[in-house]
mmCIF file of N, CA, C and O in Angstrom:
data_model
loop_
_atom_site.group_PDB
_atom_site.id
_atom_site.type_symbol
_atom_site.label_atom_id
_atom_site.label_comp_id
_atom_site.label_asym_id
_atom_site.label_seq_id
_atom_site.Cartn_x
_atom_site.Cartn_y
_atom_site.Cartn_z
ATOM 1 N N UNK A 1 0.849 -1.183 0.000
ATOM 2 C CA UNK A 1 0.000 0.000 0.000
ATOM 3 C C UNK A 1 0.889 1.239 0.000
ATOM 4 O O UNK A 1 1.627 1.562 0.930
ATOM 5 N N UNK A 2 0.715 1.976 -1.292
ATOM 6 C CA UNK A 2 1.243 3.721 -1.181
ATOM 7 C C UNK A 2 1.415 4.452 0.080
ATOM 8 O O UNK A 2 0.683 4.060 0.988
ATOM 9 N N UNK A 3 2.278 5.505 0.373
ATOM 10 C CA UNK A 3 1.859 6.418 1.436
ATOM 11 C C UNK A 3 0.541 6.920 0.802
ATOM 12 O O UNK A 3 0.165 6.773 -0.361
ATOM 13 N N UNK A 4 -0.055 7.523 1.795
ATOM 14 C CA UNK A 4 -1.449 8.406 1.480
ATOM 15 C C UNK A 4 -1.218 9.821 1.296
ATOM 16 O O UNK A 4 -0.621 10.338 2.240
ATOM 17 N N UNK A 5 -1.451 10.409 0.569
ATOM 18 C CA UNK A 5 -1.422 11.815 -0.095
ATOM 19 C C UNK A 5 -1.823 12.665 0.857
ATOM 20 O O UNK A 5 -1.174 13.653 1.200
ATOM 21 N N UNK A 6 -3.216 12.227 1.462
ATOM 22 C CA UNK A 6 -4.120 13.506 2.384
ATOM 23 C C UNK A 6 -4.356 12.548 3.467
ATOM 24 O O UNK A 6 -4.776 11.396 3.358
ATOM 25 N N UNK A 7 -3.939 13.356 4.806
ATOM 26 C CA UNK A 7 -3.840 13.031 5.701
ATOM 27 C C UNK A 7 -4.631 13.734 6.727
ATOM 28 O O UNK A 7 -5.246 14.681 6.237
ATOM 29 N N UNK A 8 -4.817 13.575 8.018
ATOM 30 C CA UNK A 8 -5.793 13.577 9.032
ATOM 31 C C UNK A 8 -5.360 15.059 9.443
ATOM 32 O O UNK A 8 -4.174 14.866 9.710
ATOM 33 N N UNK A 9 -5.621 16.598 9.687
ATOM 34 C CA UNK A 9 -5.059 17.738 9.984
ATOM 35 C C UNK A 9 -4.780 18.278 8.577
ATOM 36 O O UNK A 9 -4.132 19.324 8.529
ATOM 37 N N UNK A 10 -5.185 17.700 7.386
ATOM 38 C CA UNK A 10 -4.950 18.489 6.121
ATOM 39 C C UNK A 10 -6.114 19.678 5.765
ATOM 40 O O UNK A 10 -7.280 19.479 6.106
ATOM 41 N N UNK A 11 -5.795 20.696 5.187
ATOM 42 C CA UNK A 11 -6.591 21.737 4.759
ATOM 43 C C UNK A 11 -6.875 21.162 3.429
ATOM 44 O O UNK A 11 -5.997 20.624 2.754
ATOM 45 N N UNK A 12 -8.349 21.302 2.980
ATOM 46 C CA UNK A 12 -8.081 20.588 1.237
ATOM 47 C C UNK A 12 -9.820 21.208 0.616
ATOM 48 O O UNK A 12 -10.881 21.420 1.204
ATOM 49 N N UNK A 13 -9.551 21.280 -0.268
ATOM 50 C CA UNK A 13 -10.690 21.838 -1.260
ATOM 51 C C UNK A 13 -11.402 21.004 -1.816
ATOM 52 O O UNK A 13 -10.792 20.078 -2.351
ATOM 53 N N UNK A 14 -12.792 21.000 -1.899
ATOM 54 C CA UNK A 14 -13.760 20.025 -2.564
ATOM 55 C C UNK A 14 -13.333 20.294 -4.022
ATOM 56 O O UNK A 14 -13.260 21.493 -4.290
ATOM 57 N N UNK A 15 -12.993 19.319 -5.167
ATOM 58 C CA UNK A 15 -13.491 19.339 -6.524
ATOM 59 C C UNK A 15 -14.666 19.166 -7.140
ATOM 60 O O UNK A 15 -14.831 19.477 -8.320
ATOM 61 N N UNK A 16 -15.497 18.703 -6.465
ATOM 62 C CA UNK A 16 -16.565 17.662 -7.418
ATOM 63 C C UNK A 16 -17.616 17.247 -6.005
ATOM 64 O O UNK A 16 -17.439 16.768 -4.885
ATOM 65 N N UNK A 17 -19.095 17.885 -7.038
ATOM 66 C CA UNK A 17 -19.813 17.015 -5.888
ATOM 67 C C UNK A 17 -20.923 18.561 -5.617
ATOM 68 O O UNK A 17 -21.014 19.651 -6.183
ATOM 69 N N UNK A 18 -21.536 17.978 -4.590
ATOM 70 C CA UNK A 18 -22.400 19.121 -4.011
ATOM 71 C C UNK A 18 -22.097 20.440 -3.518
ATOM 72 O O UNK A 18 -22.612 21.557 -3.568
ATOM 73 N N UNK A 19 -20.576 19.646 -2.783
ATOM 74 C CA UNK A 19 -20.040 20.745 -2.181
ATOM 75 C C UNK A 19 -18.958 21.303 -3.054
ATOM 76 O O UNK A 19 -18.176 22.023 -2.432
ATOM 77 N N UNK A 20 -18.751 21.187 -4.104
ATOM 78 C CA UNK A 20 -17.538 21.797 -5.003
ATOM 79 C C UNK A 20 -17.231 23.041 -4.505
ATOM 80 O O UNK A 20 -18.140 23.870 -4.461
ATOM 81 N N UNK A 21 -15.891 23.402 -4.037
ATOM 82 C CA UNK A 21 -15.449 24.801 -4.159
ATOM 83 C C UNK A 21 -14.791 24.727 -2.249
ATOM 84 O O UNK A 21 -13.760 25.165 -1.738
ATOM 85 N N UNK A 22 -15.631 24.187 -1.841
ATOM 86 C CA UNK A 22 -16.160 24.418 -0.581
ATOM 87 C C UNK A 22 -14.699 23.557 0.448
ATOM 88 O O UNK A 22 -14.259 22.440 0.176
ATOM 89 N N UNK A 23 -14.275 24.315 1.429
ATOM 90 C CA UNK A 23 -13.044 24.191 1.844
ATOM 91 C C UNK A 23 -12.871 24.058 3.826
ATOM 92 O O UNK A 23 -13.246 24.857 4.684
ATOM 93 N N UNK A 24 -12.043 22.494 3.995
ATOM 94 C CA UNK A 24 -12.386 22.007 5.330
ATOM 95 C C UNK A 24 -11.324 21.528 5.598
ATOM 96 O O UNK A 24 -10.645 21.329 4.590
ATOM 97 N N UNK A 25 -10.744 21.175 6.756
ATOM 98 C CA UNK A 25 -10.044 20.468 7.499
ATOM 99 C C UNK A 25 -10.414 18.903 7.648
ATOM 100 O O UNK A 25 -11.486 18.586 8.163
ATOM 101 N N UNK A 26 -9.576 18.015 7.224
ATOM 102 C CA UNK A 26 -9.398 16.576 7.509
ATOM 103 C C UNK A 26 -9.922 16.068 8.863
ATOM 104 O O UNK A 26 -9.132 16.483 9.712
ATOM 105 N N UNK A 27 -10.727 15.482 9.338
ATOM 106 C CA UNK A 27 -11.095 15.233 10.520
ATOM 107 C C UNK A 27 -10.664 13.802 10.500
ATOM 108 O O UNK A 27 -10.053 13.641 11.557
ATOM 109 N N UNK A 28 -10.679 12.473 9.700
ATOM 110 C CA UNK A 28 -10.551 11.252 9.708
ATOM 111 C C UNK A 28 -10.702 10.940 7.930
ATOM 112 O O UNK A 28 -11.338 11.412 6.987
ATOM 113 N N UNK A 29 -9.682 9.835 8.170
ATOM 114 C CA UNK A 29 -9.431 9.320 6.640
ATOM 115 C C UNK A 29 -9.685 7.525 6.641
ATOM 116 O O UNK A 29 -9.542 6.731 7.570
ATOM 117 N N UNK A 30 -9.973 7.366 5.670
ATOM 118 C CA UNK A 30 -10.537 6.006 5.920
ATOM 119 C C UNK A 30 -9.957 5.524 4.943
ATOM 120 O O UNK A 30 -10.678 5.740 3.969
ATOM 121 N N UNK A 31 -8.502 4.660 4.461
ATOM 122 C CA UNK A 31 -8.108 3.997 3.839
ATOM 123 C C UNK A 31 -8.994 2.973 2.775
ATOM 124 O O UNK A 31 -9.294 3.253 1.615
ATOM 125 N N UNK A 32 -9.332 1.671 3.532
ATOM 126 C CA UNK A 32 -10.049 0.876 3.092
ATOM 127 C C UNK A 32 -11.143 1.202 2.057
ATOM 128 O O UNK A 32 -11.498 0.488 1.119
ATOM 129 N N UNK A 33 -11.612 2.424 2.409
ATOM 130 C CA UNK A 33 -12.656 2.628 1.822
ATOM 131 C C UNK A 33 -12.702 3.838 0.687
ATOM 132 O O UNK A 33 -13.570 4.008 -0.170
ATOM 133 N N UNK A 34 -11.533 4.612 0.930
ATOM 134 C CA UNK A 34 -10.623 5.515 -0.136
ATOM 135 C C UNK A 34 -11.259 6.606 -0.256
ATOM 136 O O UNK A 34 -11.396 7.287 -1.272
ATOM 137 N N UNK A 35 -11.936 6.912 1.521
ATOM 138 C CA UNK A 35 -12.868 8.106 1.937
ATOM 139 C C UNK A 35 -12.132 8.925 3.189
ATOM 140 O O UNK A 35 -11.436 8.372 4.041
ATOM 141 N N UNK A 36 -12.395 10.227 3.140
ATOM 142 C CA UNK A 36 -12.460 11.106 3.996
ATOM 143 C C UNK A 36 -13.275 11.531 4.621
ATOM 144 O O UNK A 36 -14.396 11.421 4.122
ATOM 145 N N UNK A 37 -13.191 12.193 5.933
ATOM 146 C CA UNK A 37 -14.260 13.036 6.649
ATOM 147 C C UNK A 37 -13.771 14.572 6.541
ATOM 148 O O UNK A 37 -12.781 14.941 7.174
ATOM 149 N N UNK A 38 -14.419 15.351 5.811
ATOM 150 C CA UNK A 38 -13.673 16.634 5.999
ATOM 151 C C UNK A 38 -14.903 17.651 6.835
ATOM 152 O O UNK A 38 -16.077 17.282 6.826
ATOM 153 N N UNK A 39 -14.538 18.786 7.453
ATOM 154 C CA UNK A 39 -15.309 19.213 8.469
ATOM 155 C C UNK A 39 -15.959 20.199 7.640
ATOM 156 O O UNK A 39 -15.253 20.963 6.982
ATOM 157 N N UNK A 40 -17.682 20.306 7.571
ATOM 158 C CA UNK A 40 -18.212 21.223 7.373
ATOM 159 C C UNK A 40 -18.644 20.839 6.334
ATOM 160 O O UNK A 40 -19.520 21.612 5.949
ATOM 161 N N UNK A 41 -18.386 19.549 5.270
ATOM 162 C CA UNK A 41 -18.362 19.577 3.863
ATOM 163 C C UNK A 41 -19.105 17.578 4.132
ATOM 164 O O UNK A 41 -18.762 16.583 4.772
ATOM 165 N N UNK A 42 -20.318 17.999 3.102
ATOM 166 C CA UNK A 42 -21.037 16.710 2.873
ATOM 167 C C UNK A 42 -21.919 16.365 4.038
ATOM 168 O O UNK A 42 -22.335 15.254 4.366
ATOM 169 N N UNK A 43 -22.100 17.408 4.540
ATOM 170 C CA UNK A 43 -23.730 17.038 5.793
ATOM 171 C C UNK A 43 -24.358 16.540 5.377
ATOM 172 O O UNK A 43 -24.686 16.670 4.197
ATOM 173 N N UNK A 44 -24.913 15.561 6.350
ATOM 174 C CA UNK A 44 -25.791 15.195 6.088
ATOM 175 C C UNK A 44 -26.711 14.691 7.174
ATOM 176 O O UNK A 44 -26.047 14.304 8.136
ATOM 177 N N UNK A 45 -28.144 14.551 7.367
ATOM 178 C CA UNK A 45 -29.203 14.388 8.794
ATOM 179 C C UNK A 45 -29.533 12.797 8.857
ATOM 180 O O UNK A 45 -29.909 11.914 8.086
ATOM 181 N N UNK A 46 -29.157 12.954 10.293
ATOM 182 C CA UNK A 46 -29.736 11.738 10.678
ATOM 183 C C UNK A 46 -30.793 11.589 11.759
ATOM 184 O O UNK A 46 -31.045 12.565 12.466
ATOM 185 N N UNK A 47 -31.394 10.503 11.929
ATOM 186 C CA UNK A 47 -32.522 10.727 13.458
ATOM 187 C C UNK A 47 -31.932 9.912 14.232
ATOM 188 O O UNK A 47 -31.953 8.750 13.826
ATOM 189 N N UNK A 48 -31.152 10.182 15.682
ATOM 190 C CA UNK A 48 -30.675 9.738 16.145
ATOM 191 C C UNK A 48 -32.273 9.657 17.597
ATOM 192 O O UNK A 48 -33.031 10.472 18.121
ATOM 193 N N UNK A 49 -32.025 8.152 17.664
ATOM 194 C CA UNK A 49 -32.995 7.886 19.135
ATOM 195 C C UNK A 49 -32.087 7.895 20.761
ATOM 196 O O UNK A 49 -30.962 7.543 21.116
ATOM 197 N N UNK A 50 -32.922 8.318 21.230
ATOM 198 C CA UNK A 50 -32.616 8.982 22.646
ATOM 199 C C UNK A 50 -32.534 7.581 23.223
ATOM 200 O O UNK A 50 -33.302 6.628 23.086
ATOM 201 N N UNK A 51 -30.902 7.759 24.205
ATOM 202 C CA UNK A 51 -30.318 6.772 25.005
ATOM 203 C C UNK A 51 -30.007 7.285 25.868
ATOM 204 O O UNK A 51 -30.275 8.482 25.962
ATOM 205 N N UNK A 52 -29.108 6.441 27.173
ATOM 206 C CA UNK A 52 -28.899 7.436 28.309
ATOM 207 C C UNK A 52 -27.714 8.344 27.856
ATOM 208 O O UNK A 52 -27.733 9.515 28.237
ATOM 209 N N UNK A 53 -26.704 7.913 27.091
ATOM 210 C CA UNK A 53 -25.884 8.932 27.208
ATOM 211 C C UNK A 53 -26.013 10.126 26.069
ATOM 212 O O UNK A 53 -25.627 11.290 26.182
ATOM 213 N N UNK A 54 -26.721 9.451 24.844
ATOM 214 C CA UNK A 54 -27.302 10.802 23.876
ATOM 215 C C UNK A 54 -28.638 11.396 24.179
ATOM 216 O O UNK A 54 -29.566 10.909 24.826
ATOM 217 N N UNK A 55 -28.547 12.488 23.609
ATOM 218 C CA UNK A 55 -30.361 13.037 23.044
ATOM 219 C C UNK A 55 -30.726 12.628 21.587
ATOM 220 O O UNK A 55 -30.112 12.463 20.532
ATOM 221 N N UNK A 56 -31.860 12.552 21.969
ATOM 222 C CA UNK A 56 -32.563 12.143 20.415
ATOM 223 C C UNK A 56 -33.069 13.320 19.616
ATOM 224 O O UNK A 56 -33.062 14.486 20.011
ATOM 225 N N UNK A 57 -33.388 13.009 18.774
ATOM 226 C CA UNK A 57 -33.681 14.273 17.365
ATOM 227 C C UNK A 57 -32.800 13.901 16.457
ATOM 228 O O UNK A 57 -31.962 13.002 16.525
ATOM 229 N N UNK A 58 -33.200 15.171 14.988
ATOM 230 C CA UNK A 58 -32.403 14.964 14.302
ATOM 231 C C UNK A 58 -30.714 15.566 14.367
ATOM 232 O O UNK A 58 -30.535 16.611 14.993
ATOM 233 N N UNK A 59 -30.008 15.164 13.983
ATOM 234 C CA UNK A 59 -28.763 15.608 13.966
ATOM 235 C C UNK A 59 -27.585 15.924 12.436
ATOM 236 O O UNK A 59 -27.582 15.351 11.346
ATOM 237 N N UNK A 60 -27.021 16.636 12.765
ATOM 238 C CA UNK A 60 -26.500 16.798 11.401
ATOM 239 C C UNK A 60 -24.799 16.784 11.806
ATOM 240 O O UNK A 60 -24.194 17.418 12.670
ATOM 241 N N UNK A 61 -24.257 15.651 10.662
ATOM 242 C CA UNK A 61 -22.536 15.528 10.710
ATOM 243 C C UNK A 61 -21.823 15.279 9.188
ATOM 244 O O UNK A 61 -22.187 15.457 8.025
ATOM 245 N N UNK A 62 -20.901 14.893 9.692
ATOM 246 C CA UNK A 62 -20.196 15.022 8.276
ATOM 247 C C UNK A 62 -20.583 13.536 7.722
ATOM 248 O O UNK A 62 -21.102 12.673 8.431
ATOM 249 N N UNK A 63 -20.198 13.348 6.136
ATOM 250 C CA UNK A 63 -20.501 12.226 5.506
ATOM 251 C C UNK A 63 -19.468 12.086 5.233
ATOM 252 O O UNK A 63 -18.806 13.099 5.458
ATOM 253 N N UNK A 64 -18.535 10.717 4.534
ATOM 254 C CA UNK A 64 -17.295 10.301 4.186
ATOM 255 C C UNK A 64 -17.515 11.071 2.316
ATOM 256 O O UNK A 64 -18.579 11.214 1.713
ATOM 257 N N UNK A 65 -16.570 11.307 1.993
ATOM 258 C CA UNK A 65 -16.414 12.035 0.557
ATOM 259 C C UNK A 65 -15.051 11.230 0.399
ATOM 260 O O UNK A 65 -14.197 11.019 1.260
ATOM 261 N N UNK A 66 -15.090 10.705 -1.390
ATOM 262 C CA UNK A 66 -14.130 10.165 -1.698
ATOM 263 C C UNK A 66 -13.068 11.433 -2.117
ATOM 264 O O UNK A 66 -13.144 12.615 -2.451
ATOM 265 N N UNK A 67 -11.854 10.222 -1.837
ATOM 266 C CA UNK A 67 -10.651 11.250 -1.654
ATOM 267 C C UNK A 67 -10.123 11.582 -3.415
ATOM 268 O O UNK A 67 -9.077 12.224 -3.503
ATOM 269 N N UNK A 68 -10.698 11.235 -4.544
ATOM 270 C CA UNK A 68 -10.619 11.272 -5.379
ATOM 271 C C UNK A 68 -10.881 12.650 -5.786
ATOM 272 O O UNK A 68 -10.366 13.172 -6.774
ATOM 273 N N UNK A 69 -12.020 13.442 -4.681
ATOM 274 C CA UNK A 69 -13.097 14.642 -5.111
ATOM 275 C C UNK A 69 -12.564 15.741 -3.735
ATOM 276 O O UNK A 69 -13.223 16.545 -3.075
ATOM 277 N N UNK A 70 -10.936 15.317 -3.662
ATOM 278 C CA UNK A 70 -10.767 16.329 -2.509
ATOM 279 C C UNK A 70 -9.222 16.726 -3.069
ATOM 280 O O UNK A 70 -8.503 15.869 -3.583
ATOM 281 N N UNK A 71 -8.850 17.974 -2.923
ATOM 282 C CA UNK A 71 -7.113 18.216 -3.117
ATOM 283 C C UNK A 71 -6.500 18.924 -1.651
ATOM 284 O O UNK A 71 -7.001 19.681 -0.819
ATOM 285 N N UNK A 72 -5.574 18.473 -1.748
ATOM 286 C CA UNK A 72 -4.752 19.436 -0.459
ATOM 287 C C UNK A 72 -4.738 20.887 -1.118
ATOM 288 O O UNK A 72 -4.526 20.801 -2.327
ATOM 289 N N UNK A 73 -4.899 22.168 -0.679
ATOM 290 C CA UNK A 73 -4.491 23.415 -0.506
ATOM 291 C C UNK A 73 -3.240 23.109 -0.904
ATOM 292 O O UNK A 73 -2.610 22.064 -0.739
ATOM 293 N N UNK A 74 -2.787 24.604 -1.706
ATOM 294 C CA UNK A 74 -1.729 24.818 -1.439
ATOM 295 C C UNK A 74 -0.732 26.222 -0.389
ATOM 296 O O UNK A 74 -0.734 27.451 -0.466
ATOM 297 N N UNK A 75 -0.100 25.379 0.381
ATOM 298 C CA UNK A 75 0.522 26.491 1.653
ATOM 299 C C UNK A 75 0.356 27.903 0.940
ATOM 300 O O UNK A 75 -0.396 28.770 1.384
ATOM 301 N N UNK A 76 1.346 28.098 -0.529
ATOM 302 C CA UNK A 76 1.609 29.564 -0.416
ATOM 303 C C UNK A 76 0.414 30.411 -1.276
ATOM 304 O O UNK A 76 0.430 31.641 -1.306
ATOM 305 N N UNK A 77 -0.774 29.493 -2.072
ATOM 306 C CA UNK A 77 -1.139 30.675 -2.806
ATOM 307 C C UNK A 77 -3.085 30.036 -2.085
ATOM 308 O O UNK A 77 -3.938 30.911 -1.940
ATOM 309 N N UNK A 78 -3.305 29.113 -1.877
ATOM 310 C CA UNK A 78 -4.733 28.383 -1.344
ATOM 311 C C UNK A 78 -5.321 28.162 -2.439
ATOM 312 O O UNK A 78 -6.516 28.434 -2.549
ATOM 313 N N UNK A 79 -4.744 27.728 -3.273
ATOM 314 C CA UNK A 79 -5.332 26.816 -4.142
ATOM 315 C C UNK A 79 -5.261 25.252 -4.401
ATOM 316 O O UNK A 79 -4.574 24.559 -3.651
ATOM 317 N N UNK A 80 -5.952 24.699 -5.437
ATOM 318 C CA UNK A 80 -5.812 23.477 -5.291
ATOM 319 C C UNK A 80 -4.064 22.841 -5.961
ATOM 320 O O UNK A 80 -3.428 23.342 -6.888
ATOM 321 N N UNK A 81 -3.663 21.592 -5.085
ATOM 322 C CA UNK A 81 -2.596 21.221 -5.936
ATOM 323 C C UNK A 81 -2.302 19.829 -5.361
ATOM 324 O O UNK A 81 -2.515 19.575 -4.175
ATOM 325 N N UNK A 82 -1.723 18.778 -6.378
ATOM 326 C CA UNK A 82 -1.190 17.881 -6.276
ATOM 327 C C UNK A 82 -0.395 17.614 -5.317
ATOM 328 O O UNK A 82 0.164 18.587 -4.812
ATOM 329 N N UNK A 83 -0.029 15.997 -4.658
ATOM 330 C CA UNK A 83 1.381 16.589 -3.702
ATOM 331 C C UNK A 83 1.997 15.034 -4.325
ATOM 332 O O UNK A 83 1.566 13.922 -4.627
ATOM 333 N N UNK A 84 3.180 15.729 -4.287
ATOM 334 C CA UNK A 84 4.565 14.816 -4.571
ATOM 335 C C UNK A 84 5.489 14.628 -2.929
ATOM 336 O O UNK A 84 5.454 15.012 -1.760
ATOM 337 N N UNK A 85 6.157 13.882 -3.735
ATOM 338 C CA UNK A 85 7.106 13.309 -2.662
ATOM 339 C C UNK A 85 8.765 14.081 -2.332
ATOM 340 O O UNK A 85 9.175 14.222 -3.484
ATOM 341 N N UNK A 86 9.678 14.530 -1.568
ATOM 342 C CA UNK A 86 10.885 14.644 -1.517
ATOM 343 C C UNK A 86 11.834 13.742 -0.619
ATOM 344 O O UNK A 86 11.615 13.593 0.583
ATOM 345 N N UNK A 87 12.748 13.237 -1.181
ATOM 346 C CA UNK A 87 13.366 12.857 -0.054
ATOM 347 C C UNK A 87 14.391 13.648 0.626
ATOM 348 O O UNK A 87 15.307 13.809 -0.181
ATOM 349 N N UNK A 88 14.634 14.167 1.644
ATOM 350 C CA UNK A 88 15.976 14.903 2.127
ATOM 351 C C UNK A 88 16.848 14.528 2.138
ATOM 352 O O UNK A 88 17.000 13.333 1.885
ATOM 353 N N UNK A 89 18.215 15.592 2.530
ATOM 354 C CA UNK A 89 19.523 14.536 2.602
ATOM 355 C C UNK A 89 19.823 13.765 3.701
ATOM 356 O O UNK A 89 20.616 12.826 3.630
ATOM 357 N N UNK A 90 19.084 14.180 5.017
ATOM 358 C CA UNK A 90 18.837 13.452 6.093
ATOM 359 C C UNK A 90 18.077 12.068 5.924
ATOM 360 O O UNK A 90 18.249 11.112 6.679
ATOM 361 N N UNK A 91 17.437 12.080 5.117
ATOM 362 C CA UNK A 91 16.971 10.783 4.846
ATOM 363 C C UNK A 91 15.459 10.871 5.347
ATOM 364 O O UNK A 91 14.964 9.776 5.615
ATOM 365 N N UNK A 92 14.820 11.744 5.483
ATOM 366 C CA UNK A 92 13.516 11.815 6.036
ATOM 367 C C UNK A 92 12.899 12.276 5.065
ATOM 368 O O UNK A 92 13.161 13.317 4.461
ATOM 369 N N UNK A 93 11.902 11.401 4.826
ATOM 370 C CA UNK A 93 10.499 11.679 3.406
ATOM 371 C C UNK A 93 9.553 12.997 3.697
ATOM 372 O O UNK A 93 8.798 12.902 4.665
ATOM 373 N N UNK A 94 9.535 14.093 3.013
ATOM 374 C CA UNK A 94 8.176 15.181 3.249
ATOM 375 C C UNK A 94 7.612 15.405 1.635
ATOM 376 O O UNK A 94 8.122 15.458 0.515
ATOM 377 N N UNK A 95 6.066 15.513 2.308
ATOM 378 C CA UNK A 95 5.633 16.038 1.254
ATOM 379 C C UNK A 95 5.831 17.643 0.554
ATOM 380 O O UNK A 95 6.377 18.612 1.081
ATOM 381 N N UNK A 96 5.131 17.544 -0.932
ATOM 382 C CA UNK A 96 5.718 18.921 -1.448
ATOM 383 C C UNK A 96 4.347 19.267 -2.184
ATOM 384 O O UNK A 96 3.564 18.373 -2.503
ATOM 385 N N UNK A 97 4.161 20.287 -2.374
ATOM 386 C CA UNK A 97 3.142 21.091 -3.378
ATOM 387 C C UNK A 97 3.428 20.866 -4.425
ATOM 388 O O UNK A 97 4.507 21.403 -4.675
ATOM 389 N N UNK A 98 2.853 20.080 -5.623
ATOM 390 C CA UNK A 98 3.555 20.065 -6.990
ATOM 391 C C UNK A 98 3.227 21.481 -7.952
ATOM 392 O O UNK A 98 3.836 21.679 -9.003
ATOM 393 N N UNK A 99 2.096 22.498 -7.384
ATOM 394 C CA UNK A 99 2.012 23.956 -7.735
ATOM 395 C C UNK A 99 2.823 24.788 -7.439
ATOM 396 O O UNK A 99 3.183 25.602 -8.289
ATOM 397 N N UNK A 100 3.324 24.809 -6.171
ATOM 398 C CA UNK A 100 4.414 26.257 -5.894
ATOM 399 C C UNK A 100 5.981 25.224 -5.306
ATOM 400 O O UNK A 100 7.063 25.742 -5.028
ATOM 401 N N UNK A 101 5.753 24.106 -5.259
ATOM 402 C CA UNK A 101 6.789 23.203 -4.606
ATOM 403 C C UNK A 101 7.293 23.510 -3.071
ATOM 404 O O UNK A 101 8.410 23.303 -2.596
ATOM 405 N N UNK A 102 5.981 24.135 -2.361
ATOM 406 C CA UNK A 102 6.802 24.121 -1.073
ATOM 407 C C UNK A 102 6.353 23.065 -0.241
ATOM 408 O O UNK A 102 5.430 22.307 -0.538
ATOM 409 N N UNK A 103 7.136 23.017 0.996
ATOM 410 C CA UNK A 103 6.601 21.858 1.743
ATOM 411 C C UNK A 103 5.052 22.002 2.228
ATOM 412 O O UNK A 103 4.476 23.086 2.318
ATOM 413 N N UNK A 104 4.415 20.623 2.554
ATOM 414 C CA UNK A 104 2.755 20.864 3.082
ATOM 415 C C UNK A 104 3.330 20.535 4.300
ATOM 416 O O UNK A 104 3.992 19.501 4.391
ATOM 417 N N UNK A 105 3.174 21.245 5.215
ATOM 418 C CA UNK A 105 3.492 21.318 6.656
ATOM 419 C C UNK A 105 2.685 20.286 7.917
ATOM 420 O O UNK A 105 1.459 20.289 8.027
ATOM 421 N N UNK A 106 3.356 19.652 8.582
ATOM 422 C CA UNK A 106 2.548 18.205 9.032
ATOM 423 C C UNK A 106 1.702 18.796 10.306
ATOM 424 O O UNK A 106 1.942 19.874 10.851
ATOM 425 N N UNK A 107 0.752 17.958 10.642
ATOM 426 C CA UNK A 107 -0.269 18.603 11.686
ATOM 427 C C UNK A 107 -0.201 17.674 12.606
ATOM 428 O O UNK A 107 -0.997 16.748 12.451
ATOM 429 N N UNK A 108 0.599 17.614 13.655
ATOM 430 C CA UNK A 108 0.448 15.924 14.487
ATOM 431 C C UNK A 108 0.185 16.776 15.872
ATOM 432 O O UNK A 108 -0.012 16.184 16.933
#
């Protein structure tokens, strides 16, 4: 299996879809399924029934969006862009913007 391109703390732009244009933070990435959760983008309602530790009603959260229909930002200009790979001379792998080539800065 590849490294993964977009990662969990990424800033990234909808391409495609309902929400086209429309721009969120990575909340959870789901390999297996080659989906993201990005925040704010792909609501959708559910009726959640009342238990002891929830309330019931309807509720509204994010939906998984394939990562096909999402790009990382880019750091210097906020647009959309590809990301490539560098290796350093230290020997440590970072990603790069393939639009302005700077580094995408890690969120841990």
């Amino acid at each position: 299996m590849s490294a993964f391109k977009i990662k969990k703390g990424d800033n990234v732009i909808v391409l495609a879809g309902r929400d086209k244009g429309k721009r969120g933070e990575v909340i959870e990435v789901r390999p297996k399924e080659q989906r993201a959760l990005v925040r704010g983008v792909n609501m959708v309602r559910r009726h959640q029934r009342q238990t002891a530790s929830q309330e019931g009603g309807i509720i509204s959260k994010e939906g998984p969006i394939a990562l096909s229909n999402i790009a990382i930002e880019d750091p210097k200009d906020g647009k959309p862009t590809r990301v490539g790979f560098q290796i350093l001379k230290d020997g440590k792998k970072i990603r790069i913007a393939k639009r302005s080539g700077e580094q995408i800065p890690e969120k841990n």
